[in-house]
Short mmCIF file of N, CA, C and O in Angstrom, two decimals:
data_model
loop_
_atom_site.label_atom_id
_atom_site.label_comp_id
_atom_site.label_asym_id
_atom_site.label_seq_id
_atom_site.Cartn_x
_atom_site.Cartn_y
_atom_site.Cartn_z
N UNK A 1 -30.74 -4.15 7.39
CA UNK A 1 -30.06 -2.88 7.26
C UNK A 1 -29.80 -2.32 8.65
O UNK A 1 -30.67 -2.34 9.53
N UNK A 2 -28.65 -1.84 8.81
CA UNK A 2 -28.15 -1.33 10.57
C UNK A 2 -29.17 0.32 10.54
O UNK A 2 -29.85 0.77 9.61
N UNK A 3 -28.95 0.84 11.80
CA UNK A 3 -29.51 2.04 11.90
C UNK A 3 -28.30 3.04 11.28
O UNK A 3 -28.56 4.01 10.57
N UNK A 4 -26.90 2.65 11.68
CA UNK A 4 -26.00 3.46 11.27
C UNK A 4 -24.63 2.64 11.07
O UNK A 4 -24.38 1.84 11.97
N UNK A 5 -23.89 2.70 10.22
CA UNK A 5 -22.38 1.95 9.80
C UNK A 5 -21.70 2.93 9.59
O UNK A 5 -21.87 3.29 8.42
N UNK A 6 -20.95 3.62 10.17
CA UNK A 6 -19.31 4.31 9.17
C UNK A 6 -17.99 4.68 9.29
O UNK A 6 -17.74 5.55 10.12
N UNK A 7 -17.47 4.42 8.92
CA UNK A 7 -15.89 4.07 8.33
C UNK A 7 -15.00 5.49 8.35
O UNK A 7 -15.37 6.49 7.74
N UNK A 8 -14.02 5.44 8.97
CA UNK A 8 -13.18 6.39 8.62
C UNK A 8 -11.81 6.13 8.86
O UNK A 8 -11.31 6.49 9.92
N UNK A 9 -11.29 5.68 8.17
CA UNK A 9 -9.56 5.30 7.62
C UNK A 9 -8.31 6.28 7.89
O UNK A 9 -8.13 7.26 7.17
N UNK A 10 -7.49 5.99 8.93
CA UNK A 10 -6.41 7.46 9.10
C UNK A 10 -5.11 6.59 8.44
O UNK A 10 -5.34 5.42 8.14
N UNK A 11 -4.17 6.97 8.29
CA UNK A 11 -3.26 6.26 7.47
C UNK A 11 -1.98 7.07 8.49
O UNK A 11 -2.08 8.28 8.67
N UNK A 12 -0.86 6.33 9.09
CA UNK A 12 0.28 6.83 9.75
C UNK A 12 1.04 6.70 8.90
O UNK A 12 1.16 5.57 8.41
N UNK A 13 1.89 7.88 8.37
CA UNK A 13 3.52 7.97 7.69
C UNK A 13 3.77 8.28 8.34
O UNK A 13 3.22 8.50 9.42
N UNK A 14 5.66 8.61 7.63
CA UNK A 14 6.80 9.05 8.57
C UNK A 14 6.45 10.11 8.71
O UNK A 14 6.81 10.82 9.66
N UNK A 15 5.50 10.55 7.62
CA UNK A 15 4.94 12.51 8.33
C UNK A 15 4.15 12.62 8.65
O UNK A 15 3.50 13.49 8.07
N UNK A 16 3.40 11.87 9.90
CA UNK A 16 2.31 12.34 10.28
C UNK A 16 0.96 11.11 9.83
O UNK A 16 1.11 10.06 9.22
N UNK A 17 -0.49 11.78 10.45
CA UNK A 17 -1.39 11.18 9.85
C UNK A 17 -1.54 11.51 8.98
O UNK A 17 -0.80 12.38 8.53
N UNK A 18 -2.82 10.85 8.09
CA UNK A 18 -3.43 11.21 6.77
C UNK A 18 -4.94 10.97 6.30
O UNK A 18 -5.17 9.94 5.65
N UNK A 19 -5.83 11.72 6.54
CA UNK A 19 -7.08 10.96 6.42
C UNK A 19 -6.99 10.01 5.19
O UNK A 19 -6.48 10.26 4.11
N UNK A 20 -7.74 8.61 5.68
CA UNK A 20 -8.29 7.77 4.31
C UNK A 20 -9.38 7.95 4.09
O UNK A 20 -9.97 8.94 4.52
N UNK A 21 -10.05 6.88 3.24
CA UNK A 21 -10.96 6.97 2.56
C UNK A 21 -12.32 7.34 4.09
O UNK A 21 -12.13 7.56 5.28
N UNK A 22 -13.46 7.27 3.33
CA UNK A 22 -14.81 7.40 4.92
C UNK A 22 -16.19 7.11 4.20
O UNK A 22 -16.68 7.27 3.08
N UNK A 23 -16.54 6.64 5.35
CA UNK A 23 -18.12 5.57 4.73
C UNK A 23 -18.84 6.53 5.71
O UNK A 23 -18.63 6.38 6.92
N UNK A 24 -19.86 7.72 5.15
CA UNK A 24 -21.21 8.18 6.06
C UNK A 24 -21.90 7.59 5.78
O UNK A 24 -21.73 6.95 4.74
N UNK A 25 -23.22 7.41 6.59
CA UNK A 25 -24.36 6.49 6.86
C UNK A 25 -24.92 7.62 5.45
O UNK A 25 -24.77 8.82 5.24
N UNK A 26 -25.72 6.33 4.58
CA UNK A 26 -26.59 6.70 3.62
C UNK A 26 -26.04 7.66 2.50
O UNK A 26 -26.76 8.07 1.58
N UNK A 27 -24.57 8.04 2.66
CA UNK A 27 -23.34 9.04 1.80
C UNK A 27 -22.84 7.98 0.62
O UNK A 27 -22.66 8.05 -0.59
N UNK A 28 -22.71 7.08 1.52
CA UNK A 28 -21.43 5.87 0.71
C UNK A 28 -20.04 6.40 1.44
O UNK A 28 -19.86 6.99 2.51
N UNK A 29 -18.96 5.82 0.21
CA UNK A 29 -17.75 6.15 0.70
C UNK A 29 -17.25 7.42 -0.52
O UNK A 29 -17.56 7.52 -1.71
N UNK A 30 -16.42 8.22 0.28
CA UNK A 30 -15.41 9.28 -0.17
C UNK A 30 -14.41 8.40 -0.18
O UNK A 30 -14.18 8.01 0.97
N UNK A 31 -13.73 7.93 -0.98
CA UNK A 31 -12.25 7.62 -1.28
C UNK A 31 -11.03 8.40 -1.99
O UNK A 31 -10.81 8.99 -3.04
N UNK A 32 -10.49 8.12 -1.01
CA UNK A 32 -8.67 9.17 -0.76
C UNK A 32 -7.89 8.08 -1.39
O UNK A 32 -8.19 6.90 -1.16
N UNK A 33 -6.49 8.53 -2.51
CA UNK A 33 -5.87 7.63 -2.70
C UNK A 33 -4.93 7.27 -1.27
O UNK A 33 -4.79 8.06 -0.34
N UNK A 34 -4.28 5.76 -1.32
CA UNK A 34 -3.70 5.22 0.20
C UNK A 34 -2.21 6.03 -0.18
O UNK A 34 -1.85 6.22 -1.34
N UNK A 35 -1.58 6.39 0.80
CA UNK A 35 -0.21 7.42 0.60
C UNK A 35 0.66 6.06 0.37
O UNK A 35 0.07 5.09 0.85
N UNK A 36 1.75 5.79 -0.17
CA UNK A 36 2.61 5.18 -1.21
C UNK A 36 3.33 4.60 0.29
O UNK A 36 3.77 3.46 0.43
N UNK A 37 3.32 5.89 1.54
CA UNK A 37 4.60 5.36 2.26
C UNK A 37 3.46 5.00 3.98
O UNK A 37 3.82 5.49 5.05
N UNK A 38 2.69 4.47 3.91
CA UNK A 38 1.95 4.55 4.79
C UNK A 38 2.62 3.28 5.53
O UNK A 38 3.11 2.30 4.96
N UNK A 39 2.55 3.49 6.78
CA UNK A 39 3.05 2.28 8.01
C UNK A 39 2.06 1.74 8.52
O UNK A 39 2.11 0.56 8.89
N UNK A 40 0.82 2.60 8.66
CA UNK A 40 0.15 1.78 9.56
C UNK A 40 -1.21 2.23 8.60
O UNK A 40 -1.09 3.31 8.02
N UNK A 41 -2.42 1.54 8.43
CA UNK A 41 -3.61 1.77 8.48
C UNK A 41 -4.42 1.64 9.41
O UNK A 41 -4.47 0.43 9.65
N UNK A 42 -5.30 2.34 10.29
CA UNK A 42 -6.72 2.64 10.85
C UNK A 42 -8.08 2.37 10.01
O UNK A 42 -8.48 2.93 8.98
N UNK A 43 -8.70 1.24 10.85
CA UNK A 43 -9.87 1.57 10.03
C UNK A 43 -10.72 1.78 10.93
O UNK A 43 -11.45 0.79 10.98
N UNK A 44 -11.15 2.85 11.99
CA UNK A 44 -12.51 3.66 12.78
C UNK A 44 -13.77 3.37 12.50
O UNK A 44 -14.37 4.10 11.71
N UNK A 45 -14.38 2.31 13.06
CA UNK A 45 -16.10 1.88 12.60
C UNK A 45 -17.09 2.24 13.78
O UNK A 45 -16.73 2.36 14.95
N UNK A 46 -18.45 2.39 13.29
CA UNK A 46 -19.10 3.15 14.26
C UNK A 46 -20.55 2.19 13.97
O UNK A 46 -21.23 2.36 12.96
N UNK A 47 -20.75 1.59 14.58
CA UNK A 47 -21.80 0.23 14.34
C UNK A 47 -23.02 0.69 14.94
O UNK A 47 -22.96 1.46 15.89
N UNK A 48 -23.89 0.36 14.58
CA UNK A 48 -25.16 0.57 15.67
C UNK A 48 -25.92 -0.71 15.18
O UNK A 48 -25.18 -1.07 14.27
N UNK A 49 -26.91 -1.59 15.21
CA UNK A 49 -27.59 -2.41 14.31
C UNK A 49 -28.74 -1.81 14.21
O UNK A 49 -29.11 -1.80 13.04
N UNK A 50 -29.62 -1.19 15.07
CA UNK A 50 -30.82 -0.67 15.01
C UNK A 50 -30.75 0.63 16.41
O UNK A 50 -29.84 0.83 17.21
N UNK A 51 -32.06 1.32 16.26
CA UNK A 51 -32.62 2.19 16.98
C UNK A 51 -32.32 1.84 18.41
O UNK A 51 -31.93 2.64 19.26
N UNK A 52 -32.47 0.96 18.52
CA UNK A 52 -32.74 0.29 20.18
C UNK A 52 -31.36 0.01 20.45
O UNK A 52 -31.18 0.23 21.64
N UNK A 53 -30.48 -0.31 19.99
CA UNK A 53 -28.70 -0.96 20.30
C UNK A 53 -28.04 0.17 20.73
O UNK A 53 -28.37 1.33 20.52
N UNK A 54 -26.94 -0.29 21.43
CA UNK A 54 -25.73 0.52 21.70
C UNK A 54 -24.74 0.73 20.87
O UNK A 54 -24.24 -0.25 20.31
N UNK A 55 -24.23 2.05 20.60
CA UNK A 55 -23.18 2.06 19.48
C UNK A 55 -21.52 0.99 19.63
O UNK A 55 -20.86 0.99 20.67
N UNK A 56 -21.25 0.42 18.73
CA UNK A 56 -20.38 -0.28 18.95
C UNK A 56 -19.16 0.29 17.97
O UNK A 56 -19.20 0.29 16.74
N UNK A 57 -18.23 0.70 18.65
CA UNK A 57 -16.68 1.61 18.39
C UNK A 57 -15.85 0.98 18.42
O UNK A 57 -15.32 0.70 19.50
N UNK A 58 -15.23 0.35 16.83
CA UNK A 58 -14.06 -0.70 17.19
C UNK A 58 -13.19 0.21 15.67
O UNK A 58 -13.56 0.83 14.67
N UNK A 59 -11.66 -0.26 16.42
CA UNK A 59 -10.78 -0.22 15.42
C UNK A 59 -10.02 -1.04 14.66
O UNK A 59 -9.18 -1.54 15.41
N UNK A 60 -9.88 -1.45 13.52
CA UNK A 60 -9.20 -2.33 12.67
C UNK A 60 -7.80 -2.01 12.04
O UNK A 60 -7.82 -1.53 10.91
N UNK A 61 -6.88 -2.17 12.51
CA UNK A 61 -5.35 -2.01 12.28
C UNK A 61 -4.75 -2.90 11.25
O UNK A 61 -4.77 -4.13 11.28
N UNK A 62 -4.28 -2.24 10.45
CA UNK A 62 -3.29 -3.27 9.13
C UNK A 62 -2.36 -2.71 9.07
O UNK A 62 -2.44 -1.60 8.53
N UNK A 63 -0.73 -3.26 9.67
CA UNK A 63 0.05 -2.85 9.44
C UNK A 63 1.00 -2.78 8.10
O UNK A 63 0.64 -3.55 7.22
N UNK A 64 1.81 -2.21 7.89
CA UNK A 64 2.24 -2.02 6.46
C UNK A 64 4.16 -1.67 6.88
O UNK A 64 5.15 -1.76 6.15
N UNK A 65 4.09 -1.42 7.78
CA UNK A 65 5.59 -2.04 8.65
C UNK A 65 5.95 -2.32 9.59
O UNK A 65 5.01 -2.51 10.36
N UNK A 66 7.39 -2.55 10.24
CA UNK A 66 7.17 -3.33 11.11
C UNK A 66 7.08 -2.49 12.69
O UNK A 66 6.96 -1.26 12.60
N UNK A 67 7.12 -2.91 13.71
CA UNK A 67 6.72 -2.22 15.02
C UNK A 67 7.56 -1.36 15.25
O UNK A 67 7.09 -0.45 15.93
N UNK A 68 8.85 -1.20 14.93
CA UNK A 68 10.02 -0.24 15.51
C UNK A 68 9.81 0.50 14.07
O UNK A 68 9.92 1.69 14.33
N UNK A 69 9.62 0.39 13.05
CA UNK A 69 9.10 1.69 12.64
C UNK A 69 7.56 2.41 12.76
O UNK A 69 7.28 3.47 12.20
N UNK A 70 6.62 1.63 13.61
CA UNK A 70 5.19 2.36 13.92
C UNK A 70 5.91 3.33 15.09
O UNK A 70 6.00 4.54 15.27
N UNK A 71 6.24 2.45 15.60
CA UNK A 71 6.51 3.33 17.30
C UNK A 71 7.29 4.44 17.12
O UNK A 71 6.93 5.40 17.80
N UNK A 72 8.47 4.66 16.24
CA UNK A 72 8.81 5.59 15.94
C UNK A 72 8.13 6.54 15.03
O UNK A 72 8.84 7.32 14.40
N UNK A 73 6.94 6.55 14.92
CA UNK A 73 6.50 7.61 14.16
C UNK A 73 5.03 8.18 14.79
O UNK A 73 4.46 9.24 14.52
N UNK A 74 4.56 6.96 15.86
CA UNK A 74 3.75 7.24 16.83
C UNK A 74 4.48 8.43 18.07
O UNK A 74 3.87 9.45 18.38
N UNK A 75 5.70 8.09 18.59
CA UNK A 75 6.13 8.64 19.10
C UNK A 75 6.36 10.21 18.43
O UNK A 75 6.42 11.09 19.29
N UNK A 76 6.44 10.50 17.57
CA UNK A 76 6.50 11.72 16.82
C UNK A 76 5.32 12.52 16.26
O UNK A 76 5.07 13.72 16.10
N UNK A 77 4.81 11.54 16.07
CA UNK A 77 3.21 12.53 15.63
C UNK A 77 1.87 12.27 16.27
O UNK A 77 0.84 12.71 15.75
N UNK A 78 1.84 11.50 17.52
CA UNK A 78 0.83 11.03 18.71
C UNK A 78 0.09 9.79 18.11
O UNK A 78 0.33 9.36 16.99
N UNK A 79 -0.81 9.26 18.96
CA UNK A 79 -1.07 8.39 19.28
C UNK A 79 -2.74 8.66 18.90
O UNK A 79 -3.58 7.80 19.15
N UNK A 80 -3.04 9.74 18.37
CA UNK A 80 -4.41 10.12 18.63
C UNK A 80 -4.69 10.46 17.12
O UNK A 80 -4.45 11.63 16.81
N UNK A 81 -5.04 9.82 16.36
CA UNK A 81 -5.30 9.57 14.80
C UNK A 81 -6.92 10.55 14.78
O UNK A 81 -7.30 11.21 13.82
N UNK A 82 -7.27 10.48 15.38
CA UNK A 82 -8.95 11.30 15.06
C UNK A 82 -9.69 11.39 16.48
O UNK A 82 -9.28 10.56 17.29
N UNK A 83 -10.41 12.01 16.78
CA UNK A 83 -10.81 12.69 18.27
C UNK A 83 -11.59 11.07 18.91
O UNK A 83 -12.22 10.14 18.42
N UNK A 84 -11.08 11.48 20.29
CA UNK A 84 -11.56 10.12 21.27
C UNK A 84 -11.41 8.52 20.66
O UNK A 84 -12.11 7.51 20.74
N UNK A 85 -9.77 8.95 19.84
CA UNK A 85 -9.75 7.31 19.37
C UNK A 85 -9.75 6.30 20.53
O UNK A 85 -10.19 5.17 20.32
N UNK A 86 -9.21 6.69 21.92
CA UNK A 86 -9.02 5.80 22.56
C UNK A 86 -10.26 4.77 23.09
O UNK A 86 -9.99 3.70 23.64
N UNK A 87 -11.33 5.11 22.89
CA UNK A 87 -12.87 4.84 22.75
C UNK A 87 -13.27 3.96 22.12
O UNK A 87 -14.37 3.42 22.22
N UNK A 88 -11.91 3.57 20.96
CA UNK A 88 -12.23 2.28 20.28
C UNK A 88 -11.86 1.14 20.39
O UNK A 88 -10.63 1.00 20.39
N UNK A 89 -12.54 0.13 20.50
CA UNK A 89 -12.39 -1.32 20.91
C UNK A 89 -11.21 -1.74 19.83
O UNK A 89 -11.44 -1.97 18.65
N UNK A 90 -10.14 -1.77 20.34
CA UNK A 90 -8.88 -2.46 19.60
C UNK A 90 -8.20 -1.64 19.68
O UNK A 90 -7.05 -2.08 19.76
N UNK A 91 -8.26 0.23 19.72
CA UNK A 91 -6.92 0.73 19.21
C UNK A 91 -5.90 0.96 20.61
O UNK A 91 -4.67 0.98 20.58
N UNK A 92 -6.71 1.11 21.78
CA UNK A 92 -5.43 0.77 22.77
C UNK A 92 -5.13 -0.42 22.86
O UNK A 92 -3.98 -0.64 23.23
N UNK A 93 -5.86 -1.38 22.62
CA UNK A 93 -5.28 -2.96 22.80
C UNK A 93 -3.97 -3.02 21.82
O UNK A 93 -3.01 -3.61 22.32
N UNK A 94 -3.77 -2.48 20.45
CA UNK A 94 -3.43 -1.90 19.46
C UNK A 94 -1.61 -1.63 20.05
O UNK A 94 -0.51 -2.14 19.85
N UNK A 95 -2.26 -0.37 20.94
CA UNK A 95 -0.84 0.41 21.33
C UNK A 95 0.23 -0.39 22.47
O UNK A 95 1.44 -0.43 22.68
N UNK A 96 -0.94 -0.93 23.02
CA UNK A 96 -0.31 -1.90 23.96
C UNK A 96 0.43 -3.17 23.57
O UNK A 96 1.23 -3.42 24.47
N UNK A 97 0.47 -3.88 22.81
CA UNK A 97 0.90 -4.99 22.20
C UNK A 97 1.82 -4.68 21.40
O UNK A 97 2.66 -5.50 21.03
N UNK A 98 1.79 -3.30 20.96
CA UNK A 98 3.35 -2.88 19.88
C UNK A 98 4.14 -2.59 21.06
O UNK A 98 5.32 -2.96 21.08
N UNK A 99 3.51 -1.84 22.29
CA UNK A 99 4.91 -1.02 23.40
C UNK A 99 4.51 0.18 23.12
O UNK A 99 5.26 0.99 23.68
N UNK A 100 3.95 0.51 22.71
CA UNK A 100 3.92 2.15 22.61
C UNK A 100 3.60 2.59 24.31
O UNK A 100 3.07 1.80 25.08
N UNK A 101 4.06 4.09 24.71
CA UNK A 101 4.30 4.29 25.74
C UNK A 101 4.03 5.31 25.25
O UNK A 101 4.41 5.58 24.11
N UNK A 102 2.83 6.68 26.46
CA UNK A 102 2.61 7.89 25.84
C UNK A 102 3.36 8.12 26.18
O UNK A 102 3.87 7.50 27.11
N UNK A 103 3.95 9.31 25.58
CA UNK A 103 5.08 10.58 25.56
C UNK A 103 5.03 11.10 27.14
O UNK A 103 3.85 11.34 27.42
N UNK A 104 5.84 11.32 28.17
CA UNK A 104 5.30 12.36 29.18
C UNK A 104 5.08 14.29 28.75
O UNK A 104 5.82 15.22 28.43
N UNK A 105 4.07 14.14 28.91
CA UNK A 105 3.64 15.59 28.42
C UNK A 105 4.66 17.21 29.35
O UNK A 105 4.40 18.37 29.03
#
């Protein structure tokens, strides 16, 4: 059994994010139905194995269309699906391999 596991799912449409479903340690999961028009799925994991380990922060991406419609909707509603995503192992590797380019602020 890990010290801590949990899950939290953001879902990108053409409008924006959308929280998905979320796994708290010792909660289970809250499940959200998946939005009908979703482009991209996030899946946000937060690993620990025990007391003594370092937390391990990775993201799992399933796309659901293709790159010139992510980027266009990244470009419109940011790049930042839930606080300090960039922290997670995969989701800038993620942004980088589609082209995404931040916005100049």
């Amino acid at each position: 059994m890990s010290a801590s596991d949990e899950v939290d799912e953001m879902h990108l449409t053409p409008n924006g994010w959308l929280q998905g479903s979320t796994k708290i340690d010792f909660s289970g999961w809250t499940h959200r139905d998946t939005p009908s028009d979703r482009l991209l799925t996030v899946s946000f994991r937060e690993y620990m194995s025990s007391g003594f380990s370092k937390m391990e922060l990775t993201a799992d991406e399933t796309k659901h269309a293709n790159d010139a419609e992510i980027l266009i909707a990244l470009d419109k509603h940011g790049a930042d699906p839930r606080p300090s995503a960039e922290r997670y192992y995969g989701w800038p590797e993620f942004l980088r391999k589609i082209g995404y380019k931040k916005a100049a602020a």
